[in-house]
Amino acid sequence: MTTTALPLGAPEPATDRTVVGENLSLPLFRTLSGVLAGHPYLKVVVDRAEDTWHLLDTAAHPFHVNYIATRVLGMDLAELDAVLDEFNASVYMDPERRFLLGVLSLHTDEDTEGRERTFLVLETTEADTMHGELLEFFHGFVRERVDGRLPLLLKPANHGQEEELAAVSEQRVPRILSHELFGTRTRTPLNLGEATGRLRCFRTVEEYRAAAGGLGWSDIVAMPCLPDDVQRVAGFLNTAPITPLSHTNVLASGWGIPNAIVRDLEQLVEKDGLDGAWVRYRVREDEITLERLEQAPELRAPAWHQQRIQLDPPLLEDAPVLSLHRLRSADRDRYGTKAANLGELHHVLDSRTADLTAYYGRPRPPREDLYGHLAARLGLRLPSGAELRSAAAAFVAGTVEAPEGVALPFSLLHRFLTSSPALQQGIGKLKMALELDATDVLDPLCLQIQQLIRNTALPESVAGEITRALPGPLAGGGRLVVRSSSNAEDLPGFSAAGVYDSVTTVRGTGELLDAVRQVWASLLSPRSVRLRHQVGISLDDTYMGVIIQVYLPAALGGVLVTCNPTRREDFRNVYLNCSPGSPEQVVEGEVLPQQYLYNTVEGGGRTVALGSWAEGLSAATRARLADLSLTGRLLQSHFSAPEVDDPLDIEWLLTDRGDFRLVQIRPYAL
């Protein structure tokens, strides 16, 4: 993206080719511009008081406000830092502002007849609140001073600007929306990083599965859309669009491997003979590269190959089936991480005693903290500690609800497994195979044990405890959802996203017991056993709890992460995906979701992509998603403590009744 960031203060290089008052030709643009995300761009400042504009040398002036303060107003950087937020408000939010700040970027595409055309795009920073009249003035001022042969389109930087421009004719202000400009980008970073390995290209999932047995940690897998059960390798490449919050990218993030969309990969592979070749693969915010290596390099096993995850021993003594609201985070050793996190969410919402402001208390130089920004988001005049904490707790409790349901403890699985000599024998063989690293027999053993689990009758005492947990829905034939809650998922460094089963179409006692056994069996799938073995998680220490919930119809569902996945230093924005229906459509890649970024510091949001949908959400719904995004950020202060900068991954529903339900909270690995 070619949006600018609000400044944190930085020294300037000595050379400076900035010009004032000149018209902008294409050669001058190229002289002054830098490159971001593959597009030349140039910062501009319009001074309304002097009726002139400044074309900033990108290399000399990384921030608009530093230039205005030091070169126009005669301040030094120390003075600016002391009043930075007030200064930002004067140039980004004051409706009568003197200075208009923007970026010009140069783009090419094809017209309706297939001919290449070059055009300029003008935009502001995402936090800018220009009203329609100012936006029209800004576009007109710049239009008069740039090469008339180049079309100039205005790109609204946020939803507020889109709504302001709705009343302005497109003849007066030609425009382009962000998802229209970047929705067909040839290359899009998903997870930043670098890998050296052998590129393996597959056209179909069938081709991949046929070759999967021969893939190893030094391979880089490329295909249109990677399957959710892709094995752990050195890097991923997608040639078709996916979302940064898909299961495969969550895995890439958790594994610390590069991942990107490269739509022109087929041409690159054909041109340079890359399929099967050793390559150096880099994914950065502004560049994605594949460099062919002439010979196989000397490789060290990646860090994840030596990664070891330590689990606390599971507590297997008899424990009752409990409602989620009776659990706390400490119960993860009896009921699993997912159930414990939902129980903790109930506690946070009901008690309102948790400090949800800690994220905003961290220094963001030159700012000592962001409490003032949070107070503004919550409608407070002053950010006093107790009042701010109370307002944050009330805001979260008023925005979201925790799901109802019950949690089955590990002890039920333990009693089931020990009731069957055949299961005990099979698990014993699997442990021996893991100890001997006999990988050739792992898959058949796992599949055999899974089949046994699904077909072995439950002891009456175990079945009775499960069916007595939800007598009303079972008697009424209501639809239930059965979810995994292992102690080996939703962990820092090991998310296990998409590894364990959930069953969402359960009705009646028979289907419920079958679904519970299916979830238990997923603990011993070949893939889950291999992934845990790779990081040193012992089979003896791994157990599965189960969450059972009444199904709630959803008008909208999705996932949000309390960070910007493709820009790690961005402390303002959270990333949100959604589609009509349940969040499973988003995380499982059944549809391409709508994608939004919401600023949880200055406020506002913007549309990144419309995915499979022809239209975006209504302004009212987007405003509600802004509240949901701020709620996710506030919950981060509690669920990530003491490392409150560590982001969360949250699955959510907007029910048919119009309320938000959070159905999962877990760490999100960057």
XYZ file of C-alpha atoms in Angstrom:
670
model
C 0.000 0.000 0.000
C 1.167 3.543 -0.577
C -0.319 5.059 2.549
C 1.941 7.003 4.909
C 2.390 6.272 8.582
C 1.856 8.841 11.301
C 5.318 9.957 12.435
C 7.344 8.686 15.351
C 10.255 11.038 14.694
C 13.408 10.232 12.709
C 16.594 12.018 11.574
C 16.775 13.252 8.001
C 19.548 12.571 5.466
C 21.704 15.509 4.462
C 20.768 15.566 0.763
C 17.433 17.133 -0.133
C 15.935 17.740 -3.588
C 12.528 18.913 -2.318
C 10.902 21.539 -4.529
C 8.246 24.144 -3.713
C 5.656 25.588 -6.055
C 6.690 23.787 -9.233
C 4.375 21.857 -11.503
C 4.984 18.129 -11.456
C 6.236 16.436 -14.612
C 6.856 12.718 -14.890
C 10.685 13.163 -14.902
C 10.493 15.286 -11.739
C 8.217 12.691 -10.125
C 10.755 9.956 -10.807
C 13.599 12.109 -9.463
C 11.909 12.693 -6.109
C 10.025 9.436 -5.625
C 10.732 6.295 -3.682
C 9.240 2.834 -4.226
C 6.742 1.078 -1.964
C 4.998 -2.228 -2.768
C 6.432 -1.981 -6.277
C 4.967 1.462 -7.043
C 6.853 4.792 -7.282
C 5.432 7.262 -4.777
C 5.949 10.881 -3.762
C 4.882 12.800 -0.648
C 3.130 16.132 -1.143
C 2.140 18.944 1.227
C -0.368 21.599 0.178
C -0.059 24.871 2.125
C -3.464 26.560 1.868
C -2.257 29.717 3.590
C 0.523 30.240 1.009
C -1.442 28.782 -1.923
C 1.468 26.538 -2.847
C 2.625 22.969 -2.504
C 5.794 21.151 -1.515
C 7.048 18.056 -3.373
C 9.125 16.160 -0.834
C 12.284 14.273 -1.666
C 11.276 10.826 -0.382
C 14.820 9.896 0.640
C 15.220 13.068 2.690
C 11.774 13.318 4.310
C 10.228 10.048 5.518
C 7.467 11.889 7.423
C 5.226 14.742 6.313
C 4.908 16.318 9.748
C 8.662 16.401 10.381
C 9.042 18.387 7.176
C 6.222 20.814 7.999
C 7.422 21.370 11.542
C 11.118 21.849 10.778
C 11.177 23.306 7.254
C 7.980 25.371 7.201
C 7.254 26.294 10.820
C 10.834 26.467 12.160
C 10.429 23.931 14.972
C 13.054 21.392 15.951
C 12.302 17.686 16.346
C 12.395 17.829 20.140
C 9.668 20.502 20.110
C 7.637 18.425 17.679
C 7.974 15.265 19.759
C 6.699 17.082 22.832
C 3.423 18.003 21.098
C 3.254 15.301 18.451
C -0.335 14.150 19.022
C -1.648 17.723 19.091
C 0.346 18.494 15.940
C -0.997 15.399 14.193
C -4.531 16.422 15.089
C -3.936 19.871 13.560
C -2.847 18.446 10.193
C -4.944 15.275 9.981
C -8.184 16.089 11.788
C -8.796 19.848 11.998
C -11.577 20.670 9.477
C -10.008 24.129 8.968
C -6.434 22.874 8.671
C -3.765 24.871 6.899
C -1.828 21.897 5.513
C -3.132 19.023 3.408
C -0.867 15.966 3.452
C -0.892 13.251 0.835
C 0.917 10.764 -1.332
C 1.012 10.520 -5.114
C 1.716 7.057 -6.512
C 2.237 5.937 -10.096
C 0.376 2.905 -11.443
C -0.163 1.084 -14.715
C -2.974 -1.154 -15.894
C -4.772 -2.023 -19.108
C -7.695 -0.139 -20.578
C -10.796 -1.849 -21.983
C -8.979 -2.475 -25.289
C -5.951 -4.079 -23.632
C -3.649 -1.081 -24.031
C -1.373 -0.114 -21.143
C -2.226 3.134 -19.390
C -0.314 5.034 -16.731
C -2.129 7.025 -14.058
C -1.546 8.789 -10.732
C -3.352 8.077 -7.471
C -3.664 10.672 -4.697
C -4.392 9.596 -1.144
C -3.990 10.729 2.454
C -2.924 8.791 5.505
C -5.495 6.341 6.879
C -6.146 8.488 9.981
C -6.956 11.639 7.971
C -10.526 12.893 8.473
C -10.824 15.282 5.497
C -14.444 16.140 4.748
C -15.814 16.104 1.218
C -15.109 19.762 0.464
C -11.462 19.440 1.512
C -11.021 16.242 -0.485
C -12.443 17.950 -3.564
C -10.165 20.963 -3.023
C -7.114 18.730 -2.503
C -7.741 16.783 -5.704
C -8.394 19.948 -7.716
C -5.271 21.709 -6.388
C -3.056 18.762 -7.323
C -4.853 18.183 -10.661
C -3.951 21.705 -11.810
C -0.250 21.116 -11.100
C 0.483 17.659 -12.508
C 1.056 16.559 -16.092
C -2.362 16.811 -17.737
C -1.720 13.708 -19.826
C -1.794 11.542 -16.681
C -5.207 10.728 -15.192
C -5.354 11.598 -11.468
C -7.610 9.467 -9.276
C -8.361 10.125 -5.614
C -8.252 7.061 -3.354
C -10.247 7.457 -0.120
C -7.991 6.391 2.745
C -10.737 5.207 5.089
C -14.457 4.566 5.329
C -15.125 8.110 6.531
C -13.625 9.602 3.397
C -15.602 7.145 1.239
C -18.820 8.339 2.863
C -17.839 12.004 2.460
C -17.093 11.497 -1.230
C -20.428 9.772 -1.833
C -22.006 13.222 -2.184
C -19.350 14.433 -4.669
C -19.719 13.722 -8.382
C -17.143 11.348 -9.879
C -16.885 13.752 -12.810
C -15.562 16.390 -10.407
C -13.408 13.967 -8.394
C -12.496 10.759 -10.256
C -11.693 8.081 -7.672
C -10.598 4.528 -7.113
C -11.136 2.420 -3.993
C -8.349 0.545 -2.276
C -9.688 -2.913 -3.105
C -10.093 -1.871 -6.755
C -6.514 -0.632 -6.933
C -4.807 -3.500 -5.139
C -7.310 -6.351 -5.541
C -5.473 -7.599 -8.631
C -1.923 -7.097 -7.353
C 0.453 -9.554 -8.936
C 2.370 -10.126 -5.705
C 1.069 -9.809 -2.164
C 3.031 -10.560 1.028
C 1.234 -12.736 3.572
C 3.913 -13.720 6.077
C 7.265 -11.975 5.979
C 10.495 -13.937 6.031
C 13.264 -15.555 4.030
C 14.000 -19.166 3.106
C 16.516 -21.025 1.001
C 15.233 -24.291 -0.399
C 14.103 -26.336 -3.348
C 11.048 -24.949 -5.152
C 8.357 -27.596 -5.712
C 5.445 -26.485 -7.919
C 2.092 -28.316 -8.059
C -0.922 -27.516 -10.192
C -3.474 -29.435 -8.126
C -3.969 -30.835 -4.635
C -3.788 -34.323 -6.171
C -0.319 -33.581 -7.547
C 0.769 -32.306 -4.143
C -0.577 -35.340 -2.279
C 1.170 -37.706 -4.687
C 4.507 -36.029 -3.922
C 3.951 -35.141 -0.242
C 5.789 -38.197 1.064
C 9.002 -37.000 -0.577
C 8.823 -33.410 0.725
C 11.067 -32.252 3.561
C 11.971 -29.248 5.666
C 14.153 -27.771 2.886
C 11.348 -27.579 0.288
C 9.304 -24.519 -0.717
C 5.807 -25.543 -1.828
C 4.017 -23.567 -4.560
C 0.480 -24.163 -5.827
C -2.738 -22.203 -6.465
C -4.071 -22.749 -2.930
C -2.298 -24.913 -0.383
C -4.408 -27.526 1.456
C -5.054 -26.999 5.155
C -3.170 -30.200 5.969
C 0.018 -29.054 4.227
C 3.098 -30.358 5.971
C 5.772 -28.236 7.590
C 8.304 -27.058 5.019
C 10.607 -24.071 4.409
C 8.095 -21.780 2.703
C 4.747 -21.419 0.945
C 3.800 -19.775 -2.361
C 0.179 -19.294 -3.488
C -0.656 -18.459 -7.089
C -4.326 -17.701 -6.335
C -5.692 -15.165 -3.824
C -6.084 -16.178 -0.177
C -6.514 -14.192 3.017
C -3.748 -13.550 5.568
C -6.035 -15.203 8.144
C -6.464 -18.528 6.329
C -5.430 -21.698 8.162
C -2.372 -22.115 5.959
C -1.133 -18.587 6.642
C -1.794 -18.951 10.370
C 0.400 -22.052 10.155
C 3.050 -20.135 8.182
C 3.009 -17.414 10.813
C 3.228 -19.893 13.685
C 6.034 -21.780 11.951
C 7.895 -18.588 11.049
C 8.134 -19.364 7.318
C 7.616 -16.968 4.372
C 4.309 -17.010 2.522
C 3.024 -14.867 -0.336
C 0.673 -14.664 -3.283
C 2.661 -14.638 -6.541
C 0.217 -14.667 -9.434
C 2.921 -14.581 -12.091
C 4.796 -17.567 -10.649
C 4.090 -19.727 -13.697
C 5.828 -17.202 -15.941
C 8.757 -16.874 -13.522
C 9.132 -20.647 -13.283
C 9.045 -21.075 -17.049
C 11.413 -18.161 -17.697
C 14.077 -19.161 -15.168
C 13.500 -22.930 -14.902
C 12.672 -22.704 -11.208
C 10.600 -25.852 -10.633
C 12.834 -28.231 -8.691
C 15.629 -25.646 -8.517
C 17.289 -24.312 -5.394
C 16.103 -20.751 -4.742
C 16.397 -17.964 -2.211
C 12.858 -16.815 -1.425
C 12.277 -13.462 0.284
C 8.958 -11.950 1.356
C 9.125 -8.336 2.485
C 6.510 -5.628 2.836
C 7.616 -3.937 -0.364
C 9.142 -6.798 -2.361
C 8.785 -10.527 -3.051
C 11.699 -12.199 -4.820
C 12.759 -15.663 -6.010
C 16.459 -15.935 -6.812
C 17.714 -19.076 -8.512
C 20.876 -20.572 -6.997
C 23.282 -22.291 -9.357
C 24.073 -25.093 -6.923
C 22.576 -26.633 -3.832
C 23.652 -24.551 -0.816
C 24.869 -25.899 2.488
C 21.754 -25.769 4.623
C 21.216 -25.888 8.328
C 17.967 -27.223 9.649
C 15.639 -24.280 10.314
C 14.967 -23.034 13.832
C 11.563 -24.705 13.871
C 13.235 -28.060 13.231
C 14.874 -27.784 16.669
C 11.831 -26.127 18.276
C 10.650 -27.748 21.494
C 7.311 -27.019 23.126
C 7.001 -27.849 26.809
C 3.535 -28.832 28.058
C 2.446 -28.940 31.653
C 1.387 -32.507 32.529
C -2.366 -33.015 31.963
C -4.513 -33.575 35.056
C -6.379 -36.835 34.500
C -8.176 -37.410 37.781
C -11.965 -37.390 37.506
C -13.347 -33.920 36.901
C -16.951 -32.898 36.212
C -18.435 -31.718 32.946
C -18.646 -27.953 33.519
C -20.347 -24.986 31.930
C -17.843 -22.758 30.170
C -18.597 -19.845 32.484
C -17.244 -21.865 35.428
C -13.779 -22.272 33.885
C -10.728 -20.031 34.162
C -7.458 -19.973 32.253
C -5.806 -22.204 34.885
C -8.188 -25.029 33.901
C -6.362 -25.662 30.605
C -4.636 -28.689 32.181
C -8.016 -30.365 32.756
C -10.239 -29.054 29.923
C -7.850 -27.797 27.230
C -6.706 -24.361 26.169
C -9.699 -23.410 24.029
C -12.262 -24.143 26.756
C -10.132 -22.448 29.420
C -9.783 -19.294 27.304
C -13.552 -19.116 26.758
C -14.097 -19.567 30.481
C -11.653 -16.743 31.135
C -13.586 -14.590 28.655
C -16.777 -15.201 30.658
C -14.924 -14.054 33.788
C -13.600 -10.898 32.094
C -17.049 -9.916 30.820
C -18.942 -10.779 33.995
C -16.565 -9.422 36.643
C -15.284 -6.346 34.763
C -12.264 -6.393 37.082
C -9.532 -7.088 34.505
C -7.293 -4.236 33.380
C -7.965 -4.013 29.634
C -5.900 -0.851 29.084
C -2.334 -2.175 29.462
C -1.660 -2.267 25.703
C -2.259 1.485 25.569
C 0.095 2.030 28.512
C 3.161 0.901 26.566
C 5.499 3.679 25.341
C 5.260 4.367 21.593
C 8.165 6.832 21.192
C 8.053 9.735 21.329
C 4.748 9.150 23.147
C 4.921 7.978 26.747
C 1.681 6.067 26.248
C -1.553 5.963 24.218
C -3.997 6.469 27.090
C -5.231 9.736 25.596
C -6.077 8.008 22.322
C -7.949 5.239 24.142
C -9.875 7.809 26.152
C -10.929 9.492 22.908
C -12.082 6.154 21.469
C -14.157 5.542 24.620
C -15.642 9.053 24.699
C -13.768 10.262 27.790
C -12.311 13.710 28.213
C -9.322 12.742 30.377
C -7.531 9.396 30.599
C -7.628 8.960 34.379
C -6.568 5.444 35.393
C -9.593 4.098 37.276
C -12.159 5.765 35.022
C -10.384 4.563 31.881
C -10.177 0.977 33.132
C -13.843 1.023 34.086
C -14.873 2.480 30.728
C -12.794 -0.102 28.838
C -14.351 -2.987 30.780
C -17.860 -1.610 30.209
C -17.193 -1.094 26.486
C -16.015 -4.686 25.992
C -18.893 -6.156 28.020
C -21.347 -4.074 26.013
C -19.888 -5.091 22.643
C -19.366 -8.866 22.818
C -20.688 -11.929 24.595
C -18.973 -15.192 25.464
C -20.494 -18.385 24.072
C -22.557 -20.684 26.236
C -21.699 -24.361 26.344
C -20.109 -27.144 28.350
C -16.589 -28.546 28.481
C -15.696 -32.234 28.743
C -12.552 -32.850 30.806
C -9.497 -34.886 29.797
C -10.513 -37.514 32.342
C -13.407 -38.681 30.126
C -11.006 -39.399 27.258
C -8.629 -41.127 29.675
C -11.411 -43.371 31.007
C -12.500 -44.199 27.459
C -8.989 -45.102 26.282
C -8.216 -47.254 29.312
C -11.518 -49.134 28.907
C -10.307 -50.739 25.660
C -7.344 -53.186 25.574
C -7.208 -52.812 21.789
C -6.801 -49.051 22.073
C -4.161 -49.414 24.770
C -2.228 -51.840 22.592
C -2.452 -49.566 19.550
C -1.288 -46.502 21.473
C 1.587 -48.521 22.915
C 2.728 -49.443 19.400
C 2.492 -45.797 18.336
C 4.637 -44.673 21.284
C 7.266 -47.248 20.363
C 7.263 -46.117 16.729
C 7.767 -42.493 17.833
C 10.609 -43.462 20.168
C 12.329 -45.378 17.360
C 11.528 -42.616 14.840
C 9.945 -45.285 12.637
C 8.186 -42.740 10.446
C 7.265 -45.288 7.786
C 4.744 -46.982 10.093
C 3.321 -43.842 11.744
C 0.517 -43.156 9.274
C -0.941 -46.707 9.218
C -0.782 -46.920 13.018
C -2.501 -43.543 13.465
C -5.257 -44.384 10.995
C -5.844 -47.741 12.692
C -6.123 -46.122 16.137
C -8.470 -43.425 14.813
C -10.724 -46.108 13.356
C -10.750 -47.912 16.713
C -11.661 -44.726 18.598
C -14.551 -43.958 16.258
C -15.949 -47.483 16.506
C -15.329 -48.445 20.144
C -18.399 -48.163 22.378
C -18.228 -45.606 25.159
C -18.479 -46.930 28.734
C -21.979 -46.218 30.011
C -20.650 -43.937 32.740
C -18.767 -41.806 30.187
C -21.686 -41.651 27.748
C -24.046 -40.724 30.592
C -21.913 -37.788 31.730
C -21.847 -36.440 28.165
C -25.570 -36.778 27.450
C -26.617 -35.380 30.826
C -24.644 -32.195 30.117
C -27.174 -30.813 27.613
C -30.551 -32.454 28.302
C -32.662 -29.649 26.816
C -31.082 -29.370 23.346
C -30.797 -33.158 23.024
C -34.441 -33.719 23.939
C -35.594 -30.946 21.602
C -33.512 -32.125 18.646
C -31.603 -28.859 18.496
C -28.410 -28.530 16.466
C -25.138 -28.750 18.385
C -21.524 -27.847 17.630
C -18.721 -30.049 18.997
C -15.239 -28.497 19.082
C -11.751 -29.629 20.028
C -10.041 -28.299 23.156
C -6.647 -29.950 23.434
C -3.779 -28.945 25.672
C -1.645 -29.034 22.489
C -3.275 -26.176 20.575
C -3.701 -22.422 20.886
C -0.241 -22.185 22.457
C 2.480 -19.575 21.907
C 4.649 -21.125 19.207
C 2.187 -23.934 18.398
C -1.248 -22.856 17.212
C -2.330 -26.174 15.584
C -4.797 -24.154 13.503
C -7.004 -26.531 11.522
C -5.251 -29.634 12.862
C -8.006 -30.992 15.116
C -11.616 -31.686 14.139
C -14.811 -29.823 14.905
C -18.283 -31.112 14.006
C -20.933 -28.449 13.425
C -24.027 -30.415 12.329
C -24.814 -32.586 15.348
C -28.375 -33.577 16.308
C -29.460 -36.180 18.839
C -27.630 -38.396 21.306
C -26.162 -40.808 18.749
C -24.638 -38.072 16.608
C -23.321 -36.298 19.717
C -21.431 -39.354 20.959
C -20.103 -40.002 17.444
C -18.929 -36.389 17.188
C -17.139 -36.560 20.547
C -15.287 -39.691 19.417
C -14.408 -37.991 16.104
C -12.893 -35.027 17.946
C -11.003 -37.369 20.265
C -9.756 -39.342 17.253
C -8.361 -36.193 15.619
C -5.797 -36.054 18.439
C -4.197 -39.128 16.832
C -4.411 -38.219 13.148
C -1.154 -38.792 11.234
C -0.739 -35.071 10.703
C -1.316 -34.020 14.329
C 0.996 -36.753 15.652
C 3.771 -35.744 13.240
C 3.454 -32.008 13.993
C 3.604 -32.564 17.750
C 6.494 -35.009 17.410
C 8.453 -32.428 15.397
C 8.317 -29.971 18.308
C 8.940 -32.500 21.047
C 5.419 -32.787 22.478
C 5.110 -36.218 24.057
C 2.118 -38.400 23.226
C 1.797 -39.138 26.964
C 1.331 -35.412 27.690
C -1.278 -34.769 24.972
C -4.996 -34.944 25.765
C -8.219 -33.726 24.227
C -11.065 -31.941 25.925
C -14.284 -31.188 24.060
C -16.575 -28.157 23.931
C -20.276 -28.735 23.197
C -22.412 -25.732 22.257
C -25.867 -25.037 20.914
C -25.569 -23.912 17.295
C -26.216 -20.206 16.752
C -27.238 -19.014 13.252
C -24.957 -16.188 12.146
C -25.584 -13.246 9.866
C -21.852 -12.608 9.619
C -18.793 -14.450 10.847
C -15.069 -14.219 10.628
C -11.676 -13.856 12.217
C -9.738 -10.868 13.492
C -6.131 -10.656 14.586
C -5.047 -7.795 16.800
C -2.204 -6.752 14.512
C -1.502 -6.039 10.867
C -0.154 -9.422 9.671
C 1.785 -7.978 6.754
C 3.285 -4.987 8.630
C 4.703 -6.076 11.928
C 5.690 -2.659 13.284
C 2.132 -1.320 12.856
C 0.794 -0.885 16.402
C -2.387 0.889 15.301
C -4.325 -1.505 13.117
C -6.101 -4.798 13.580
C -6.985 -7.015 10.629
C -10.499 -8.391 10.244
C -11.938 -10.917 7.789
C -15.617 -11.749 7.456
C -18.239 -13.386 5.276
C -21.948 -14.113 5.634
C -22.328 -17.205 7.783
C -19.870 -18.946 10.066
C -16.145 -18.185 10.478
C -15.306 -21.682 9.229
C -15.874 -20.388 5.670
C -13.087 -17.874 6.248
C -10.496 -20.018 7.984
C -11.093 -23.071 5.789
C -10.854 -21.092 2.548
C -14.343 -21.988 1.262
C -14.794 -18.370 0.174
C -12.547 -15.359 -0.188
C -13.681 -13.122 2.680
C -14.056 -9.410 2.853
C -10.993 -7.893 4.504
C -10.753 -4.742 6.600
C -8.170 -2.837 8.627
C -9.330 -0.867 11.683
C -7.187 1.728 13.438
C -7.508 1.240 17.212
C -5.482 4.362 18.068
C -6.808 7.314 16.058
C -9.932 5.472 14.894
C -11.326 4.769 11.448
C -11.157 1.806 9.117
C -10.620 0.897 5.482
C -11.592 -1.862 3.110
C -8.703 -4.010 1.890
C -10.594 -6.494 -0.301
C -14.161 -7.591 -1.071
C -13.154 -11.206 -1.717
C -15.941 -13.289 -3.233
C -18.553 -10.587 -2.671
C -19.726 -7.936 -5.109
C -20.367 -5.247 -2.485
C -18.932 -4.185 0.834
C -20.783 -4.021 4.123
C -23.058 -1.161 5.065
C -21.650 1.825 6.946
C -23.602 0.784 10.050
C -22.133 -2.743 10.009
C -18.622 -1.413 9.419
C -19.039 0.853 12.439
C -19.968 -2.168 14.539
C -16.897 -4.000 13.265
C -14.802 -1.025 14.390
C -16.176 -1.578 17.916
C -15.403 -5.286 17.648
C -11.841 -4.484 16.557
C -11.292 -2.147 19.503
C -12.693 -4.857 21.781
C -10.145 -7.340 20.425
C -7.351 -4.878 21.130
C -8.578 -4.326 24.696
C -8.839 -8.068 25.356
C -5.241 -8.398 24.192
C -4.183 -6.520 27.335
C -5.546 -9.359 29.467
C -5.067 -12.509 27.412
C -1.502 -11.680 26.306
C -0.291 -10.397 29.686
C 2.427 -9.774 30.622
C 3.604 -9.478 26.968
C 0.673 -7.263 26.009
C 2.104 -6.527 22.546
C 1.607 -10.184 21.563
C -1.454 -10.289 19.263
C -4.564 -12.450 19.549
C -6.427 -14.509 16.951
C -10.191 -14.265 17.595
C -13.032 -16.093 15.824
C -16.371 -14.301 16.076
C -19.998 -14.395 14.996
C -22.615 -11.726 14.511
C -25.728 -13.687 15.401
C -29.145 -13.315 13.820
C -30.146 -11.476 17.013
C -27.547 -8.820 16.266
C -24.985 -9.507 19.007
C -21.319 -10.437 18.690
C -20.187 -13.787 20.098
C -16.519 -14.648 20.417
C -16.126 -18.379 19.800
C -12.351 -18.701 20.111
C -9.411 -16.713 21.501
C -5.826 -17.827 21.021
C -2.332 -16.359 20.525
C -1.432 -15.246 17.025
C 2.207 -15.833 16.131
C 4.025 -13.162 14.153
